[in-house]
């Protein structure tokens, strides 16, 4: 009877029991308080290497969405939304032009004391359009 062996990739970041270790910047690996990855299966923090996790019999997939759980659907969704980015850039440019128009109209009208309320209104409208140009996002389908 034939036997088939299946190799399963068990990366340390996808394990239910792995946690990133506490690391200090600017300190060599030998002087770090913990390794890059820790195992918390026993209830306490124990240093774990990537090689150890690849052959660990207690390895369990973290269903919470580990770093390696990227599927083709997510990549296709990112590619599909590229035209929205072009539309978003066009809308942002249009909003910035409208904001500059309101600011310019406010400066051109500011010739007398009675024109100040109109100028302030135009500048406020320009600020609102400038804010839209910076922070507004188009809804994604």
C-alpha angles and dihedrals in degrees: 000000000000122000126208123205118204119201112214121200109232107183116186093234093059096052118110090222100047125100131177112259126240106265132185120215117235094022123112119246092252091060098044116120092228137012122257091266133033133197116221098177094114093047096259131081112263126176112251130186126213091245090054092052093049091064100030114129091206095057112132128183113250103230090195092089111273124203094265097051097100116139132193091252092063091049091048091049090054092050092046092058095058095099089054088058090055091049090046092053090049092050091047090051091050091049091050091051091050090049092051090048091054091048092049092048089051092054093046094050095047096100104113140029093253092056093062095089091050091047092049090050091051092047091049090051089049090051090051092052091046089053090050090050091054105038109020119106126197114240113256119228 
